[in-house]
Structure formats: C-alpha cells, structure tokens
Coordinates of C-alpha atoms and ligand atoms in Angstrom, one line a residue:
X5 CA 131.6 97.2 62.3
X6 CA 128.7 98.1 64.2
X7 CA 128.2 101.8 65.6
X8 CA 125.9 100.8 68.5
X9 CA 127.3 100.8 71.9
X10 CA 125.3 98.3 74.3
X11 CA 124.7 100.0 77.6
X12 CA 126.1 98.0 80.6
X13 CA 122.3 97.5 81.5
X14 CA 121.7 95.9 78.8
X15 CA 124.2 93.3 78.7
X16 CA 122.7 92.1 82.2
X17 CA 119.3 91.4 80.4
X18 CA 119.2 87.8 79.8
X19 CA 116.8 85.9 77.7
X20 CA 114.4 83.9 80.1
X21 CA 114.9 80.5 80.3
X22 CA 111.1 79.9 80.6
X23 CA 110.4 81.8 77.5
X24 CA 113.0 79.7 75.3
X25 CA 111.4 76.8 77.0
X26 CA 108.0 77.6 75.7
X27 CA 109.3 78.1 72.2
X28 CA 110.4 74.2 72.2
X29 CA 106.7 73.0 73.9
X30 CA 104.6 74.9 71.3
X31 CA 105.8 72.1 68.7
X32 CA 102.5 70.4 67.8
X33 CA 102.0 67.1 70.2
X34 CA 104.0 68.1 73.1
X35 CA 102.4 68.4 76.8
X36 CA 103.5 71.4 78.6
X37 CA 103.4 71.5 82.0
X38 CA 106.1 74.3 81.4
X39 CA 104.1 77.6 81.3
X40 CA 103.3 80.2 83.9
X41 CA 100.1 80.6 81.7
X42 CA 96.5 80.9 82.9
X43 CA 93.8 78.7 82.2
X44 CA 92.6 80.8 78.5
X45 CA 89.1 78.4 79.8
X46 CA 89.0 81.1 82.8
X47 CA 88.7 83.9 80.9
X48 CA 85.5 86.4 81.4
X49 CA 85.4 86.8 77.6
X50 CA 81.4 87.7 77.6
X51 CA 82.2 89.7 81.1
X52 CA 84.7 91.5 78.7
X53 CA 82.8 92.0 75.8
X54 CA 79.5 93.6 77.6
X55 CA 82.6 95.6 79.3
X56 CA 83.7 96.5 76.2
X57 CA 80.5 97.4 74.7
X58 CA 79.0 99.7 77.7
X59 CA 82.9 102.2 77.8
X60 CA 82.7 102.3 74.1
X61 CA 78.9 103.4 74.5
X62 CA 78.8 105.5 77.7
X63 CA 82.7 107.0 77.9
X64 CA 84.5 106.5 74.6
X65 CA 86.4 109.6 74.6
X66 CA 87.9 109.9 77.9
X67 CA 88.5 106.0 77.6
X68 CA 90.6 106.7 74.6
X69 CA 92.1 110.0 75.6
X70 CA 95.9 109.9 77.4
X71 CA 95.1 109.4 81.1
X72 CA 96.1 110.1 84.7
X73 CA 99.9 108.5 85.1
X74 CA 98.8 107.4 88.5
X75 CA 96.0 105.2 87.2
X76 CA 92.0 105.4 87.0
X77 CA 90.1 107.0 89.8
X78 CA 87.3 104.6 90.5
X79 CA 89.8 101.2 89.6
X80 CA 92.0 102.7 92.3
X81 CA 89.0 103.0 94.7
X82 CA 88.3 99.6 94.0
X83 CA 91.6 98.2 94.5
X84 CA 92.0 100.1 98.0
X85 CA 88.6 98.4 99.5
X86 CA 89.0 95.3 97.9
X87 CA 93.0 95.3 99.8
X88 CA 91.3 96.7 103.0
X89 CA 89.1 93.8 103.3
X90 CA 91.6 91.7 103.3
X91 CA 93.2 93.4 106.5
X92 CA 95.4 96.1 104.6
X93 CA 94.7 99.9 105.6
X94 CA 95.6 101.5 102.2
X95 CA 94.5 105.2 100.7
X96 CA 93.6 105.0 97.1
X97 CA 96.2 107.5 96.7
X98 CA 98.8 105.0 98.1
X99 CA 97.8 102.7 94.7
X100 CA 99.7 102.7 91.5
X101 CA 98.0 100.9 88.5
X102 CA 100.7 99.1 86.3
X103 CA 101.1 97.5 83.0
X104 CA 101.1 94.5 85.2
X105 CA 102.7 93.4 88.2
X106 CA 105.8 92.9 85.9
X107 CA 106.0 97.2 85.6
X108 CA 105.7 97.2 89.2
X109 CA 108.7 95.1 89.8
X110 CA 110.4 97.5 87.2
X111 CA 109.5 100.5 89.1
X112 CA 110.4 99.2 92.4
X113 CA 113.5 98.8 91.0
X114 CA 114.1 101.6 89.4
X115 CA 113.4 103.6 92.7
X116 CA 115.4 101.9 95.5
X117 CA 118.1 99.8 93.7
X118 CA 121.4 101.5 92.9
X119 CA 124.2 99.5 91.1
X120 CA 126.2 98.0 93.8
X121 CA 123.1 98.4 96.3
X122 CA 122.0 94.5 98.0
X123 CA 118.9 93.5 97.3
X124 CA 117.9 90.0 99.3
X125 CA 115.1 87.5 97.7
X126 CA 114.0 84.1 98.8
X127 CA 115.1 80.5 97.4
X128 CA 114.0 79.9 95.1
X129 CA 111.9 82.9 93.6
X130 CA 109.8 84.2 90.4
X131 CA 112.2 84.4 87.6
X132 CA 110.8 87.6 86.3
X133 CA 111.9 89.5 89.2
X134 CA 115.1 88.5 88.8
X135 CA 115.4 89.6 85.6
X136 CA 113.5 92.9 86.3
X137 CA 115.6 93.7 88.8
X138 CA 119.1 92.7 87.3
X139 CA 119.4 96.0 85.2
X140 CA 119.6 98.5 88.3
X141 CA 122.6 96.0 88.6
X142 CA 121.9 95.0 92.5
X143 CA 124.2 92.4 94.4
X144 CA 121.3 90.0 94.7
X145 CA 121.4 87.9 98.3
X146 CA 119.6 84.6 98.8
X147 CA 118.0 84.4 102.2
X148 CA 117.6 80.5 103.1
X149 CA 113.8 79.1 103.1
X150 CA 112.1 76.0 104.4
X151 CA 108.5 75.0 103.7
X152 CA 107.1 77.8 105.3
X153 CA 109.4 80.6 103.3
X154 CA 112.1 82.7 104.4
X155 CA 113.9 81.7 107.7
X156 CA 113.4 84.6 109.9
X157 CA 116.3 83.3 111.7
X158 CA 118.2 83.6 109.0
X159 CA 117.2 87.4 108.0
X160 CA 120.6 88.3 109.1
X161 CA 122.0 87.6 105.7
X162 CA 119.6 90.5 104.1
X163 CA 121.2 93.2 106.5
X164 CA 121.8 96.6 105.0
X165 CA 119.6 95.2 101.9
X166 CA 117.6 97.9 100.0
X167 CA 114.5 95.4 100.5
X168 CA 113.4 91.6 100.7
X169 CA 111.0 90.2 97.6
X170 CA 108.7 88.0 98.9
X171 CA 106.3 85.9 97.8
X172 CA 104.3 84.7 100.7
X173 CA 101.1 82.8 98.6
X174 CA 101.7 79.9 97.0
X175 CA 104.8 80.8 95.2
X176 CA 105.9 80.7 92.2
X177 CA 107.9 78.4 91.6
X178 CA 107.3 76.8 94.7
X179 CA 104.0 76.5 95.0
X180 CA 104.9 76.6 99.2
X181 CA 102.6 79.1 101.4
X182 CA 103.5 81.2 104.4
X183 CA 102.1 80.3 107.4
X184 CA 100.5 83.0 109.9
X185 CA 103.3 82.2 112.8
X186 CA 106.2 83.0 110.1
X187 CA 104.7 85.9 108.2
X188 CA 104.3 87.4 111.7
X189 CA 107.8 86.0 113.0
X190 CA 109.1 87.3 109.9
X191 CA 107.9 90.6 109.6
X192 CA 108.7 91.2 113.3
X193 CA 112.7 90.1 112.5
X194 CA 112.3 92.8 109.1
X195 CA 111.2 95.7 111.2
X196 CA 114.5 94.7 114.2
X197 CA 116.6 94.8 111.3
X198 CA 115.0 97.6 109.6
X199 CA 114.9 95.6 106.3
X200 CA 111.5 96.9 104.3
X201 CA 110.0 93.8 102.2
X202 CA 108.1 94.1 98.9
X203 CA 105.3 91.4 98.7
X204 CA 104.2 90.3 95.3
X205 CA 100.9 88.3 95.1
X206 CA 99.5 87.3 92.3
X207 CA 98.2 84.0 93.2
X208 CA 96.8 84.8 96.6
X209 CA 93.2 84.8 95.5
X210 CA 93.6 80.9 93.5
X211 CA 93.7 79.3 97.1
X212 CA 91.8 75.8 97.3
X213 CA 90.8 75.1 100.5
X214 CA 91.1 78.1 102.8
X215 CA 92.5 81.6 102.1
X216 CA 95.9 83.0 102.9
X217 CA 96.6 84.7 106.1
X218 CA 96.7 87.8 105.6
X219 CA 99.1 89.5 103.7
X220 CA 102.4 90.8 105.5
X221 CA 101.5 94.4 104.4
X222 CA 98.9 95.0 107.3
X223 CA 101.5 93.6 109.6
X224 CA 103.5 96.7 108.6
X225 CA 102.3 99.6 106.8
X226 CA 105.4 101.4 106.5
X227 CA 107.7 98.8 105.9
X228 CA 106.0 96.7 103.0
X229 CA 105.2 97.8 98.8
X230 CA 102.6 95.0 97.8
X231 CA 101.8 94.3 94.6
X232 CA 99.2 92.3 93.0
X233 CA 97.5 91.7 89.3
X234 CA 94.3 91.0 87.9
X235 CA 96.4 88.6 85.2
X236 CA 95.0 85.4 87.1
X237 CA 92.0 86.2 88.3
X238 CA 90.6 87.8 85.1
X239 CA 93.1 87.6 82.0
X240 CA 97.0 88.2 81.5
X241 CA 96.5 89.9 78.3
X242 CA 95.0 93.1 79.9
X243 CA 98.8 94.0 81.5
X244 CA 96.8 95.2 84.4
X245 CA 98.5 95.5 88.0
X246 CA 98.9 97.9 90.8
X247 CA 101.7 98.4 93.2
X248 CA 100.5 99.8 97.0
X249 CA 103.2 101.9 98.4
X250 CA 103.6 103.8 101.6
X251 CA 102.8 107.5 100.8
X252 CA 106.6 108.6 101.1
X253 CA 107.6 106.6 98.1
X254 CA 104.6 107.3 96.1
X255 CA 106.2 110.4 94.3
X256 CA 109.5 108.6 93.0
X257 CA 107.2 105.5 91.6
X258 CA 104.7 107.8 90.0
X259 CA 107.5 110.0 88.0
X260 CA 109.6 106.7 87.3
X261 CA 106.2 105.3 85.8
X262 CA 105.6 108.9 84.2
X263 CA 109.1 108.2 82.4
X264 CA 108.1 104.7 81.9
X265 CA 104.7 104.8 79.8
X266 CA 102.7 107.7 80.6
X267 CA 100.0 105.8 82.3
X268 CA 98.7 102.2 82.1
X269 CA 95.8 101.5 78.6
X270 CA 93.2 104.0 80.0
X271 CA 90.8 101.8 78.1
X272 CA 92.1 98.7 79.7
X273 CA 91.2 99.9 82.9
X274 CA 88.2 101.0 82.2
X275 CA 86.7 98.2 81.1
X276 CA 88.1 96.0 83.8
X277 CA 86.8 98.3 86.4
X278 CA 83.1 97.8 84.6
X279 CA 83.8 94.0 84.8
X280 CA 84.3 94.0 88.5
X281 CA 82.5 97.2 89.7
X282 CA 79.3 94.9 90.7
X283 CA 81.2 91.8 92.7
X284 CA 81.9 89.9 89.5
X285 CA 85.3 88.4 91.2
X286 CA 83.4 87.4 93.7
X287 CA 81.5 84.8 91.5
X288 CA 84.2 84.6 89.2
X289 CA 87.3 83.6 91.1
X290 CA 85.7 80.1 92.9
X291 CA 85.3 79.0 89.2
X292 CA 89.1 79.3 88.9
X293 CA 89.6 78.0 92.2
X294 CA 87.4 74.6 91.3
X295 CA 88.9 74.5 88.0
X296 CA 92.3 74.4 89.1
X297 CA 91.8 72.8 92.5
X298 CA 90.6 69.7 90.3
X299 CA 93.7 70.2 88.0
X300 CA 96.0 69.8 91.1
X301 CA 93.9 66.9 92.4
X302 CA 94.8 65.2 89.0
X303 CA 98.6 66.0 89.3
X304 CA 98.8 64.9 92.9
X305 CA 97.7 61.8 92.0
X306 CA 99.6 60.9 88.8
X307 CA 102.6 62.3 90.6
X308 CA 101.9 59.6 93.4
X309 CA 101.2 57.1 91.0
X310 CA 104.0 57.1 88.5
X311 CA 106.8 58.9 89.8
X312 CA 110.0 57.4 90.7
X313 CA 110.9 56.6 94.5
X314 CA 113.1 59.0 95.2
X315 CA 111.3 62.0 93.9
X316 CA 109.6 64.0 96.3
X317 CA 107.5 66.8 95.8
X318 CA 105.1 69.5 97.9
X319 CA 101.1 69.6 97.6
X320 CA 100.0 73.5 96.7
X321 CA 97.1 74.7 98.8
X322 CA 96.5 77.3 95.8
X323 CA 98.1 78.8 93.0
X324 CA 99.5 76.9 89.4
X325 CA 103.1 75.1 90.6
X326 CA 104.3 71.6 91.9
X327 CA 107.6 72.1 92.7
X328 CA 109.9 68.3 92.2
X329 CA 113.2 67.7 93.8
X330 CA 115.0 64.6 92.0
X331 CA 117.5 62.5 93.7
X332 CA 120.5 64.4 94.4
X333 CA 122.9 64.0 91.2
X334 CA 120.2 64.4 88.7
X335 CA 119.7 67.3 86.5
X336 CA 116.7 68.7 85.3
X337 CA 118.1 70.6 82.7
X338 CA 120.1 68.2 81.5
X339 CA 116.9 65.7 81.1
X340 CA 114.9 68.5 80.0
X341 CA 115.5 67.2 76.2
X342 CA 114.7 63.7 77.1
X343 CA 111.4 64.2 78.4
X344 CA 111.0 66.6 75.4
X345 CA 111.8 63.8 72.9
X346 CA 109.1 61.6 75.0
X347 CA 106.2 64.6 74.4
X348 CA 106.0 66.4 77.5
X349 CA 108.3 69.6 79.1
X350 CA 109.0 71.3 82.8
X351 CA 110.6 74.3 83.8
X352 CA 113.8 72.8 85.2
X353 CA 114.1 74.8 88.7
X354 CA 117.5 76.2 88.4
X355 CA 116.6 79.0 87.0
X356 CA 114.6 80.2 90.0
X357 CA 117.8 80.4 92.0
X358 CA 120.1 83.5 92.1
X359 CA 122.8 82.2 93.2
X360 CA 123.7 78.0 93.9
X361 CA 121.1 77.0 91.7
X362 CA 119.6 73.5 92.5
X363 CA 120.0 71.6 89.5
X364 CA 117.5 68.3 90.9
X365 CA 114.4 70.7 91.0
X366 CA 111.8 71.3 88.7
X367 CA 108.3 73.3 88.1
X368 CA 105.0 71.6 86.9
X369 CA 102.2 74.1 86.0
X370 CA 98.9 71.5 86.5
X371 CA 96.8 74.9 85.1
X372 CA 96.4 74.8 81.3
X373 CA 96.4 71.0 80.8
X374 CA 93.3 68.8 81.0
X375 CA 93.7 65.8 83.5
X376 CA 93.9 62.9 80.6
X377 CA 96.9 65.0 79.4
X378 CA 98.5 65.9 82.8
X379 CA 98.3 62.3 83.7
X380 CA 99.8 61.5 79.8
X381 CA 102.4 64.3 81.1
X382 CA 103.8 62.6 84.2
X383 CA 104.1 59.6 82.6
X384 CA 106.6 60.8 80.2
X385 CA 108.7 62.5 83.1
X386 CA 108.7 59.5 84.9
X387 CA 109.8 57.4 82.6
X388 CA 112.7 60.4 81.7
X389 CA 113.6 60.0 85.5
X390 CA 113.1 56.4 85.9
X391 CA 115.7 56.0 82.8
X392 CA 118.5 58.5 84.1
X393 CA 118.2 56.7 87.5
X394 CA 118.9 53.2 85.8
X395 CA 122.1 55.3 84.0
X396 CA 122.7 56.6 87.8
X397 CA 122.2 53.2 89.2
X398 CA 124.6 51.4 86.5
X399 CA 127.4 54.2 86.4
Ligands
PLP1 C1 105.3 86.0 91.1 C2 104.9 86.7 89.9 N1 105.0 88.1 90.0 C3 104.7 88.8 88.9 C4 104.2 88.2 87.8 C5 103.9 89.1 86.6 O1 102.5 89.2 86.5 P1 101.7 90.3 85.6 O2 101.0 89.6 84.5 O3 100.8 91.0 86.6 O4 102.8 91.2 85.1 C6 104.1 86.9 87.7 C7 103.7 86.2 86.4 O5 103.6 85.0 86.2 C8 104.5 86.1 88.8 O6 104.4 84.7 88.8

C-alpha cells in the first residue's frame, strides 16, 4: 500500500485535454490545427543569439547570479512604458515579471482565491486558467458572452466574486475581440458592482488590421491586474511574463512568487531585455502579424470553401483561433478520432467551458501550419462533419 497521501489540491489538478490532444497529433503525417503553439518560423533566433552573446560578454555574473524576486530593473522599465503607451498609467514598481503569464495566473490565484471563494470567468475561456485556478478550489461562475465578450448586463451573476478573468483580445479559444463600447460598458458595470477584473493578454499585439482598443486596465486602475507575455511576440520557451498590479496587492504577489521560484531566469530576462531595448518589437511583431494574417486568410477561405452548411464559424481580427460551432447534436469530441483517422486534429471546445460545456464547438489554430496543409486540414474535418451529418441525417 502506498504511504503518500494526495493533498485535496491535488486531486483537483486534471491533466489538460489540449495536452493529451497533442500527444495523439505528434504521430508522423497528421495536420494539427490543435496546438496553442507559436509559429517556431517567428522566432528572433539571431535577435537571441547576439542577445545571448553581448550578457554573456558584458554581465555574465550578475546574469547568472540569483536575482531580484520582483524581476529585472530595466525589463520592468520597459514593460511599464511600453503598457503606458498603450493608455495604461503603470509604476515600474506596480510590474511583476513571471515565469510566464501561466505563473501569473498561479499567483493571482494564490492571493485572492480561498476554497469556497467565487471566482467568475467568461464562456468559453483559456483552459490554462482554469486549471491554474482550480487548486485554490474556487466555485467557478460562468458569466454569459456574445460576440463582443461578457454581457455587462449579465455581470449580475459574478456578484460577490473574488474577480472576473477576462480576455478582451482575440481570445483564446474564441478568437472573438471586445469592442470599445463593451470594454467601457463593461468596466463601468464591474466598478457598480465592485467586482475587480484580471485581464490576460497575450495576443493583443498579433492584431491584423487595426489594433485593440485599449485595454480595460486604463479604464480602471484600481480595479484591474493585467497580465501579458512576451511568449508570442518573441518565443514561448523563454517562460517570460509579467503581471501589473495595483500597488496594494503588490506585496502578497511578490512573497507568493518569493515562495513560488525565487525570481524568474535572471538570465532569461536579461537577454530578452537586450533583444527589445532598441525597438526590436517594433520591427519584429508586423512580421508575425503578416505571417499569421496570411495564415487566417488561408483558413477563412478553406473554411468557406469545404465546410459543411450548417457550420458556422467567426473571422479573428488577430490572434491564432477559429472558433466552429457544428449543428446542434454533433460532438466534437466524439468526432475528434474520426478526423484523426482522416490526418488532421482540433481542440474540441468543450473543454473551454467551466460549467455546461458546448459539445458542437471546436478550436482551429491556422498559426503553425502552412496554407497547402491548412487547406489539406479542413478538408479532412469536413469530410468528418459531412459524414456524421449523413449518420445525423439517416438516424
Ligand atoms: C489566454 C492565455 N493566457 C495565458 C497563457 C500562458 O502564456 P505564457 O506562455 O505567457 O505562460 C496562454 C498560452 O497559450 C493563453 O492562451
């Protein structure tokens, strides 16, 4: 008999669905349209080696040594005017560098979630918080979305909730964007209720044809922990985020990241803040932006072309995800093997639900495909759907 004891915590941590998924689509021969991944074609890898090269040559000790818990000085700096350009009005002591955004989820939920405690998100929303959050054992509430995001109508539901995780640029899995008319209306109906929000953008910087609004933490400085990640603008392998906090909370998420890991790879950070010191994103991000704009382009139009009527599906404005709803009475996870068998895989969108999951949904990443194969792609998973609607049809 085994001595170990699981804590209670840990029988709430659930492998990811996603993650089992992409053990199935690294077979050999199989297009996966599956993966949260980056382009690996996007990656700055001679911005990174220079990097590399110059904090080796000019600061290898102190870029080895243990570090500050709170993060590096000048990448700090950096992070703050790069936020305050965009609208926010942030202190570089309000900004916590992570071991990517994923830590700051952690962290945020180590702080302000106590078992029991509500904690509202949208519908659907980003897997990982989910499961980041489901170890502080919160009662999660769904707060009811259209197109636009969370129903500010509807915020009602969140009441008494310790926060609301949003994701207002193009979501994932979603792909949808908030307009500027709801992120106002909706941060007007947070502050009524007194609900704080934490705002996690990672793709707000992939946008195609115009940029976000901007983001709902300069509508309310108080009121709103952002987070954000250098994982797809420069490369997910760095584990490089920050979280921006208002100054009150700052203490509590520095000593739960203290507890956590010390500090984020000194080195890491280092070398990304030599990578973007001079304006490199600035040249760097519209490559990702044309590379993946033409990537969606190729989707849209294979999705227009092949799919089953029936199907219908949003057009992203930026970011990595189609988001598919199947006739009703379909399920995606239940297909999921059958479009396997025909060479291609999806996340099936269930997942991305805390509570009455929508089985006839599913996520498409158009990112880390070429266009021959994305077009390859659809066709399988329309001839999946096009097959289970005959069974439908006959049944
Ligand atoms: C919405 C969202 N938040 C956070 C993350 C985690 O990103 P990071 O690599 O910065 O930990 C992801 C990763 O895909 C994401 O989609």
């Amino acid at each position: 008999m085994t001595p170990w004891h699981l804590a209670r915590r840990a029988e709430r941590l659930n492998p990811s669905v996603i993650r089992e998924i992409l053990k199935v689509t690294e077979r050999p021969g199989i297009i996966s349209l599956a993966g949260g991944l980056p382009s690996p074609d996007s990656f700055p890898v001679e911005a990174m080696r220079e990097a590399t090269t110059r904090v080796l040559r000019d600061t290898p000790r102190e870029a080895l040594q243990y570090a500050a818990s709170e993060g590096y000085g000048p990448l700090r700096d950096w992070v703050a005017a790069h936020l305050n350009a965009q609208g926010l009005s942030v202190d570089a002591d309000q900004v916590l560098i992570t071991t990517g955004s994923q830590q700051g989820l952690d962290l945020v939920g180590k702080v302000l979630i106590d078992a029991g405690s509500r904690v509202a998100v949208e519908e659907p929303t980003y897997l990982g918080a989910l499961q980041a959050f489901a170890p502080y054992e919160p009662e999660v509430v769904t707060v009811p979305c259209d197109a636009d995001g969370p129903l500010p109508q509807a915020l009602g539901a969140a009441r008494g909730c310790r926060f609301l995780y949003v994701l207002p640029n193009f979501q994932n899995p979603s792909g949808r964007c908030m307009g500027e008319a709801r992120r106002a209306a909706l941060v007007q109906a947070a502050r009524e209720l007194g609900l704080p929000l934490v705002e996690d953008n990672p793709y707000g910087d992939l946008w195609f044809d115009a940029p976000p609004p901007a983001p709902l933490a300069s509508r309310w400085h108080e009121g709103v922990i952002y987070l954000g990640s250098f994982s797809k603008v420069l490369a997910p392998g760095l584990r490089l985020g920050y979280v921006v906090a208002p100054k009150a909370l700052m203490p509590k998420l520095l000593q739960a990241k203290q507890a956590a890991d010390l500090h984020t790879a000194g080195f890491n950070q280092r070398v990304v803040h030599e990578v973007i010191r001079d304006g490199f994103l600035d040249r760097h991000v519209p490559t990702i932006r044309a590379r993946y704009r033409g990537q969606r382009d190729a989707m849209r139009s294979a999705l227009e072309r092949h799919m089953p009527a029936g199907c219908r599906w949003t057009v992203p404005n930026g970011g990595m995800f189609f988001w598919v709803e199947l006739p009703q009475g379909l399920d995606a996870t239940a297909l999921l093997p059958d479009a396997v068998e025909r060479g291609m895989a999806y996340v099936p969108g269930a997942a991305f639900f805390a509570d009455h999951p929508r089985a006839n949904t599913l996520r498409l990443s158009f990112v880390t495909v070429a266009p021959a194969q994305i077009e390859q792609g659809i066709v399988a998973l329309a001839q999946t759907l096009a097959a289970a609607m005959a069974v439908q049809e006959a049944a």
